[in-house]
């Protein structure tokens, strides 16, 4: 794979708004319920930083946790062990540009049993072409 997107911190800071930069490049977390309004309907979600496809729209489910939640990855996502904040969690990042997306927890719906809990600011919804 040679399509990785690698930019300097200054470039990202220049391209992204403050909140997007803080979440995706500094592993921040947006306030819960700050992105309730993703459209429903057929489509997928891509990385706001590099446009890589990350999740299928039909993997999104309502978890009531305050962040967009998905039951399975729909693209190239890297998982890293994250021991910050006194917890051991699994962080998920965009494989292509290394953007921090959120975390994955083992309390999702069947069949995967996974809940990808993702910052809405890191995602862009792309409706299917009609
Ligand atoms: Zn990306």
Short mmCIF file of N, CA and C and ligand atoms in Angstrom, two decimals:
data_model
loop_
_atom_site.label_atom_id
_atom_site.label_comp_id
_atom_site.label_asym_id
_atom_site.label_seq_id
_atom_site.Cartn_x
_atom_site.Cartn_y
_atom_site.Cartn_z
N UNK A 1 0.85 -1.19 0.00
CA UNK A 1 0.00 0.00 0.00
C UNK A 1 0.88 1.24 0.00
N UNK A 2 0.73 2.05 -1.02
CA UNK A 2 1.56 3.25 -1.11
C UNK A 2 0.71 4.51 -1.03
N UNK A 3 -0.55 4.36 -0.67
CA UNK A 3 -1.42 5.53 -0.73
C UNK A 3 -1.58 6.20 0.62
N UNK A 4 -0.63 5.97 1.53
CA UNK A 4 -0.76 6.59 2.84
C UNK A 4 -0.60 8.10 2.72
N UNK A 5 -1.33 8.82 3.55
CA UNK A 5 -1.28 10.27 3.54
C UNK A 5 -0.47 10.71 4.76
N UNK A 6 0.66 11.33 4.51
CA UNK A 6 1.51 11.77 5.60
C UNK A 6 1.75 13.27 5.45
N UNK A 7 1.29 14.00 6.44
CA UNK A 7 1.48 15.46 6.42
C UNK A 7 2.06 15.90 7.75
N UNK A 8 2.70 17.04 7.73
CA UNK A 8 3.28 17.56 8.96
C UNK A 8 2.17 18.09 9.85
N UNK A 9 2.50 18.23 11.12
CA UNK A 9 1.55 18.78 12.07
C UNK A 9 1.07 20.16 11.62
N UNK A 10 1.98 20.97 11.09
CA UNK A 10 1.62 22.32 10.66
C UNK A 10 0.63 22.28 9.49
N UNK A 11 0.83 21.32 8.59
CA UNK A 11 -0.09 21.18 7.46
C UNK A 11 -1.49 20.82 7.93
N UNK A 12 -1.56 19.84 8.84
CA UNK A 12 -2.87 19.46 9.36
C UNK A 12 -3.53 20.63 10.08
N UNK A 13 -2.76 21.32 10.87
CA UNK A 13 -3.32 22.45 11.63
C UNK A 13 -3.89 23.51 10.67
N UNK A 14 -3.23 23.65 9.55
CA UNK A 14 -3.65 24.60 8.55
C UNK A 14 -4.94 24.19 7.86
N UNK A 15 -5.07 22.89 7.59
CA UNK A 15 -6.20 22.39 6.81
C UNK A 15 -7.47 22.17 7.62
N UNK A 16 -7.31 21.85 8.89
CA UNK A 16 -8.45 21.43 9.68
C UNK A 16 -8.90 22.56 10.59
N UNK A 17 -10.20 22.56 10.93
CA UNK A 17 -10.61 23.55 11.93
C UNK A 17 -10.12 23.08 13.31
N UNK A 18 -10.22 23.95 14.29
CA UNK A 18 -9.60 23.69 15.59
C UNK A 18 -10.08 22.40 16.23
N UNK A 19 -11.40 22.20 16.21
CA UNK A 19 -11.97 21.02 16.86
C UNK A 19 -11.56 19.74 16.12
N UNK A 20 -11.61 19.77 14.80
CA UNK A 20 -11.22 18.60 14.02
C UNK A 20 -9.75 18.27 14.25
N UNK A 21 -8.93 19.30 14.29
CA UNK A 21 -7.49 19.10 14.53
C UNK A 21 -7.27 18.50 15.91
N UNK A 22 -7.94 19.02 16.90
CA UNK A 22 -7.75 18.55 18.28
C UNK A 22 -8.14 17.08 18.41
N UNK A 23 -9.26 16.70 17.79
CA UNK A 23 -9.73 15.32 17.91
C UNK A 23 -8.87 14.37 17.09
N UNK A 24 -8.68 14.70 15.79
CA UNK A 24 -8.06 13.71 14.91
C UNK A 24 -6.55 13.66 15.02
N UNK A 25 -5.91 14.79 15.29
CA UNK A 25 -4.44 14.79 15.31
C UNK A 25 -3.90 14.75 16.73
N UNK A 26 -4.70 15.10 17.72
CA UNK A 26 -4.21 15.09 19.10
C UNK A 26 -4.99 14.11 19.96
N UNK A 27 -5.71 13.18 19.31
CA UNK A 27 -6.45 12.13 20.02
C UNK A 27 -7.39 12.71 21.06
N UNK A 28 -8.09 13.77 20.68
CA UNK A 28 -9.07 14.37 21.57
C UNK A 28 -10.40 13.65 21.46
N UNK A 29 -11.34 14.09 22.28
CA UNK A 29 -12.70 13.53 22.23
C UNK A 29 -13.67 14.69 22.19
N UNK A 30 -14.58 14.65 21.23
CA UNK A 30 -15.58 15.71 21.17
C UNK A 30 -16.60 15.52 22.28
N UNK A 31 -17.34 16.57 22.58
CA UNK A 31 -18.39 16.46 23.58
C UNK A 31 -19.45 15.50 23.08
N UNK A 32 -20.02 14.67 23.99
CA UNK A 32 -21.08 13.76 23.56
C UNK A 32 -22.26 14.52 22.99
N UNK A 33 -22.94 13.89 22.08
CA UNK A 33 -24.14 14.43 21.44
C UNK A 33 -23.86 15.70 20.65
N UNK A 34 -22.60 15.89 20.22
CA UNK A 34 -22.32 17.07 19.41
C UNK A 34 -22.54 16.80 17.91
N UNK A 35 -22.72 15.53 17.53
CA UNK A 35 -22.99 15.21 16.13
C UNK A 35 -24.18 14.26 16.00
N UNK A 36 -25.36 14.71 16.40
CA UNK A 36 -26.51 13.81 16.35
C UNK A 36 -27.11 13.68 14.96
N UNK A 37 -26.76 14.55 14.05
CA UNK A 37 -27.56 14.72 12.85
C UNK A 37 -27.02 14.11 11.57
N UNK A 38 -26.26 13.02 11.65
CA UNK A 38 -25.86 12.41 10.39
C UNK A 38 -27.09 11.91 9.66
N UNK A 39 -27.13 12.10 8.35
CA UNK A 39 -28.30 11.67 7.59
C UNK A 39 -28.44 10.15 7.63
N UNK A 40 -29.67 9.70 7.60
CA UNK A 40 -29.89 8.27 7.47
C UNK A 40 -29.96 7.95 5.98
N UNK A 41 -30.08 6.69 5.65
CA UNK A 41 -30.16 6.32 4.25
C UNK A 41 -28.85 5.75 3.77
N UNK A 42 -28.87 5.21 2.55
CA UNK A 42 -27.70 4.50 2.05
C UNK A 42 -26.51 5.42 1.82
N UNK A 43 -25.37 4.94 2.21
CA UNK A 43 -24.15 5.72 2.04
C UNK A 43 -23.06 5.13 2.90
N UNK A 44 -21.95 5.86 2.98
CA UNK A 44 -20.87 5.41 3.85
C UNK A 44 -20.20 6.62 4.48
N UNK A 45 -19.29 6.32 5.39
CA UNK A 45 -18.59 7.37 6.11
C UNK A 45 -17.13 7.33 5.75
N UNK A 46 -16.59 8.51 5.49
CA UNK A 46 -15.17 8.57 5.17
C UNK A 46 -14.43 9.45 6.17
N UNK A 47 -13.10 9.31 6.14
CA UNK A 47 -12.22 10.07 7.03
C UNK A 47 -12.24 11.54 6.62
N UNK A 48 -12.49 12.44 7.58
CA UNK A 48 -12.58 13.85 7.26
C UNK A 48 -11.22 14.41 6.86
N UNK A 49 -10.14 13.74 7.27
CA UNK A 49 -8.79 14.23 6.96
C UNK A 49 -8.33 13.82 5.57
N UNK A 50 -8.60 12.58 5.17
CA UNK A 50 -7.99 12.09 3.92
C UNK A 50 -8.99 11.47 2.96
N UNK A 51 -10.25 11.31 3.35
CA UNK A 51 -11.25 10.78 2.43
C UNK A 51 -11.29 9.27 2.33
N UNK A 52 -10.50 8.57 3.13
CA UNK A 52 -10.54 7.09 3.09
C UNK A 52 -11.89 6.60 3.59
N UNK A 53 -12.38 5.54 2.96
CA UNK A 53 -13.64 4.95 3.40
C UNK A 53 -13.42 4.21 4.72
N UNK A 54 -14.26 4.51 5.71
CA UNK A 54 -14.04 3.94 7.05
C UNK A 54 -15.16 3.02 7.50
N UNK A 55 -16.41 3.45 7.32
CA UNK A 55 -17.55 2.67 7.81
C UNK A 55 -18.67 2.67 6.79
N UNK A 56 -19.37 1.54 6.71
CA UNK A 56 -20.57 1.48 5.89
C UNK A 56 -21.74 2.05 6.68
N UNK A 57 -22.65 2.72 5.97
CA UNK A 57 -23.79 3.33 6.64
C UNK A 57 -24.65 2.31 7.37
N UNK A 58 -24.75 1.10 6.82
CA UNK A 58 -25.62 0.12 7.47
C UNK A 58 -24.99 -0.53 8.70
N UNK A 59 -23.74 -0.19 8.99
CA UNK A 59 -23.12 -0.68 10.22
C UNK A 59 -23.36 0.28 11.39
N UNK A 60 -23.97 1.44 11.10
CA UNK A 60 -24.22 2.42 12.15
C UNK A 60 -25.43 1.98 12.96
N UNK A 61 -25.35 2.09 14.25
CA UNK A 61 -26.49 1.76 15.09
C UNK A 61 -26.61 2.77 16.21
N UNK A 62 -27.79 2.81 16.82
CA UNK A 62 -28.02 3.80 17.88
C UNK A 62 -27.60 3.21 19.21
N UNK A 63 -26.52 3.73 19.76
CA UNK A 63 -26.00 3.18 21.01
C UNK A 63 -26.38 4.05 22.21
N UNK A 64 -26.88 5.25 21.95
CA UNK A 64 -27.25 6.21 23.00
C UNK A 64 -26.06 6.59 23.86
N UNK A 65 -24.85 6.43 23.35
CA UNK A 65 -23.67 6.80 24.15
C UNK A 65 -23.24 8.23 23.84
N UNK A 66 -23.83 8.84 22.81
CA UNK A 66 -23.49 10.22 22.51
C UNK A 66 -22.54 10.40 21.35
N UNK A 67 -22.02 9.28 20.84
CA UNK A 67 -21.14 9.35 19.68
C UNK A 67 -21.64 8.39 18.61
N UNK A 68 -21.38 8.70 17.35
CA UNK A 68 -21.75 7.75 16.29
C UNK A 68 -21.11 6.39 16.57
N UNK A 69 -21.91 5.33 16.43
CA UNK A 69 -21.43 3.99 16.76
C UNK A 69 -21.65 3.06 15.58
N UNK A 70 -20.67 2.20 15.37
CA UNK A 70 -20.71 1.25 14.25
C UNK A 70 -20.38 -0.14 14.77
N UNK A 71 -21.00 -1.15 14.15
CA UNK A 71 -20.79 -2.52 14.63
C UNK A 71 -19.61 -3.21 13.95
N UNK A 72 -19.11 -2.63 12.86
CA UNK A 72 -17.96 -3.24 12.21
C UNK A 72 -17.25 -2.18 11.36
N UNK A 73 -15.96 -2.38 11.11
CA UNK A 73 -15.26 -1.45 10.24
C UNK A 73 -15.65 -1.68 8.79
N UNK A 74 -15.62 -0.63 7.98
CA UNK A 74 -15.95 -0.76 6.57
C UNK A 74 -14.80 -0.33 5.68
N UNK A 75 -13.61 -0.24 6.24
CA UNK A 75 -12.45 0.19 5.49
C UNK A 75 -11.20 -0.08 6.29
N UNK A 76 -10.14 0.58 5.90
CA UNK A 76 -8.83 0.32 6.52
C UNK A 76 -8.70 1.11 7.81
N UNK A 77 -8.82 0.38 8.92
CA UNK A 77 -8.75 1.01 10.23
C UNK A 77 -7.70 0.28 11.05
N UNK A 78 -6.85 1.03 11.71
CA UNK A 78 -5.84 0.43 12.58
C UNK A 78 -6.32 0.48 14.02
N UNK A 79 -6.00 -0.56 14.77
CA UNK A 79 -6.37 -0.58 16.18
C UNK A 79 -5.10 -0.58 17.03
N UNK A 80 -5.10 0.25 18.05
CA UNK A 80 -3.94 0.38 18.92
C UNK A 80 -4.39 0.27 20.37
N UNK A 81 -3.56 -0.34 21.19
CA UNK A 81 -3.84 -0.37 22.61
C UNK A 81 -3.60 1.02 23.19
N UNK A 82 -4.53 1.49 23.97
CA UNK A 82 -4.46 2.84 24.52
C UNK A 82 -4.62 2.75 26.04
N UNK A 83 -3.55 3.05 26.76
CA UNK A 83 -3.59 2.93 28.22
C UNK A 83 -3.70 4.30 28.89
N UNK A 84 -4.14 5.33 28.13
CA UNK A 84 -4.23 6.66 28.72
C UNK A 84 -5.47 6.78 29.60
N UNK A 85 -5.51 7.80 30.41
CA UNK A 85 -6.65 8.10 31.28
C UNK A 85 -6.96 6.95 32.25
N UNK A 86 -5.95 6.15 32.60
CA UNK A 86 -6.15 5.11 33.61
C UNK A 86 -7.01 3.95 33.16
N UNK A 87 -7.24 3.84 31.84
CA UNK A 87 -8.05 2.74 31.33
C UNK A 87 -7.26 2.04 30.23
N UNK A 88 -7.56 0.79 30.01
CA UNK A 88 -7.00 0.13 28.84
C UNK A 88 -8.10 0.01 27.81
N UNK A 89 -7.94 0.73 26.74
CA UNK A 89 -8.95 0.71 25.68
C UNK A 89 -8.27 0.41 24.36
N UNK A 90 -9.06 0.19 23.34
CA UNK A 90 -8.50 -0.01 22.01
C UNK A 90 -8.87 1.20 21.17
N UNK A 91 -7.83 1.94 20.80
CA UNK A 91 -8.02 3.14 20.00
C UNK A 91 -8.12 2.75 18.53
N UNK A 92 -8.96 3.42 17.77
CA UNK A 92 -9.01 3.18 16.33
C UNK A 92 -8.57 4.42 15.58
N UNK A 93 -7.74 4.16 14.57
CA UNK A 93 -7.20 5.24 13.74
C UNK A 93 -7.41 4.91 12.27
N UNK A 94 -7.50 5.95 11.46
CA UNK A 94 -7.54 5.78 10.01
C UNK A 94 -6.20 5.20 9.55
N UNK A 95 -6.25 4.11 8.81
CA UNK A 95 -5.00 3.49 8.36
C UNK A 95 -4.24 4.41 7.40
N UNK A 96 -4.99 5.16 6.62
CA UNK A 96 -4.36 5.94 5.56
C UNK A 96 -3.62 7.16 6.07
N UNK A 97 -4.21 7.87 7.02
CA UNK A 97 -3.58 9.13 7.45
C UNK A 97 -3.31 9.18 8.95
N UNK A 98 -3.64 8.09 9.65
CA UNK A 98 -3.35 7.99 11.08
C UNK A 98 -4.19 8.93 11.94
N UNK A 99 -5.34 9.37 11.41
CA UNK A 99 -6.21 10.22 12.21
C UNK A 99 -6.82 9.42 13.36
N UNK A 100 -6.85 10.00 14.54
CA UNK A 100 -7.56 9.39 15.66
C UNK A 100 -9.06 9.47 15.38
N UNK A 101 -9.74 8.33 15.51
CA UNK A 101 -11.18 8.30 15.24
C UNK A 101 -12.00 8.13 16.50
N UNK A 102 -11.57 7.24 17.36
CA UNK A 102 -12.31 6.96 18.58
C UNK A 102 -11.80 5.67 19.18
N UNK A 103 -12.70 4.89 19.78
CA UNK A 103 -12.31 3.64 20.42
C UNK A 103 -13.29 2.55 20.05
N UNK A 104 -12.86 1.29 20.20
CA UNK A 104 -13.76 0.17 19.99
C UNK A 104 -13.93 -0.58 21.31
N UNK A 105 -15.19 -0.89 21.63
CA UNK A 105 -15.53 -1.55 22.89
C UNK A 105 -16.25 -2.88 22.60
N UNK A 106 -16.10 -3.85 23.49
CA UNK A 106 -16.68 -5.18 23.24
C UNK A 106 -18.13 -5.29 23.72
N UNK A 107 -18.90 -4.24 23.60
CA UNK A 107 -20.28 -4.30 24.10
C UNK A 107 -21.29 -3.93 23.01
N UNK A 108 -20.96 -4.22 21.76
CA UNK A 108 -21.85 -3.89 20.65
C UNK A 108 -22.85 -4.99 20.38
N UNK A 109 -23.68 -4.78 19.37
CA UNK A 109 -24.72 -5.75 19.03
C UNK A 109 -24.15 -6.96 18.27
N UNK A 110 -24.87 -8.07 18.25
CA UNK A 110 -24.45 -9.20 17.42
C UNK A 110 -24.54 -8.82 15.94
N UNK A 111 -23.84 -9.45 15.02
CA UNK A 111 -23.00 -10.63 15.30
C UNK A 111 -21.58 -10.30 15.74
N UNK A 112 -21.13 -9.06 15.61
CA UNK A 112 -19.73 -8.78 15.92
C UNK A 112 -19.52 -8.60 17.42
N UNK A 113 -20.52 -8.08 18.11
CA UNK A 113 -20.35 -7.77 19.52
C UNK A 113 -19.45 -6.57 19.75
N UNK A 114 -19.21 -5.81 18.69
CA UNK A 114 -18.30 -4.67 18.80
C UNK A 114 -19.05 -3.36 18.67
N UNK A 115 -18.54 -2.35 19.35
CA UNK A 115 -19.08 -1.01 19.22
C UNK A 115 -17.92 -0.06 18.92
N UNK A 116 -17.86 0.35 17.67
CA UNK A 116 -16.87 1.37 17.29
C UNK A 116 -17.48 2.72 17.63
N UNK A 117 -16.94 3.34 18.66
CA UNK A 117 -17.47 4.60 19.19
C UNK A 117 -16.59 5.71 18.63
N UNK A 118 -17.14 6.46 17.68
CA UNK A 118 -16.32 7.32 16.83
C UNK A 118 -16.71 8.79 16.98
N UNK A 119 -15.74 9.65 17.02
CA UNK A 119 -16.02 11.08 17.04
C UNK A 119 -16.65 11.51 15.72
N UNK A 120 -17.83 12.15 15.81
CA UNK A 120 -18.51 12.58 14.60
C UNK A 120 -17.70 13.55 13.78
N UNK A 121 -16.88 14.35 14.45
CA UNK A 121 -16.10 15.37 13.74
C UNK A 121 -15.04 14.73 12.84
N UNK A 122 -14.70 13.46 13.11
CA UNK A 122 -13.69 12.76 12.30
C UNK A 122 -14.29 12.14 11.05
N UNK A 123 -15.62 12.19 10.92
CA UNK A 123 -16.32 11.50 9.83
C UNK A 123 -17.02 12.46 8.89
N UNK A 124 -17.11 12.03 7.65
CA UNK A 124 -17.93 12.75 6.67
C UNK A 124 -18.84 11.71 6.02
N UNK A 125 -20.16 11.99 5.99
CA UNK A 125 -21.10 11.06 5.40
C UNK A 125 -21.17 11.28 3.90
N UNK A 126 -21.10 10.20 3.15
CA UNK A 126 -21.18 10.27 1.69
C UNK A 126 -22.37 9.44 1.23
N UNK A 127 -23.44 10.09 0.79
CA UNK A 127 -24.61 9.33 0.33
C UNK A 127 -24.28 8.56 -0.96
N UNK A 128 -24.90 7.39 -1.10
CA UNK A 128 -24.74 6.64 -2.34
C UNK A 128 -25.28 7.46 -3.50
N UNK A 129 -24.64 7.35 -4.64
CA UNK A 129 -25.16 8.01 -5.84
C UNK A 129 -26.46 7.34 -6.22
N UNK A 130 -27.45 8.14 -6.57
CA UNK A 130 -28.76 7.56 -6.90
C UNK A 130 -28.80 7.21 -8.38
ZN1 LIG B 1 -7.69 9.39 7.14
#
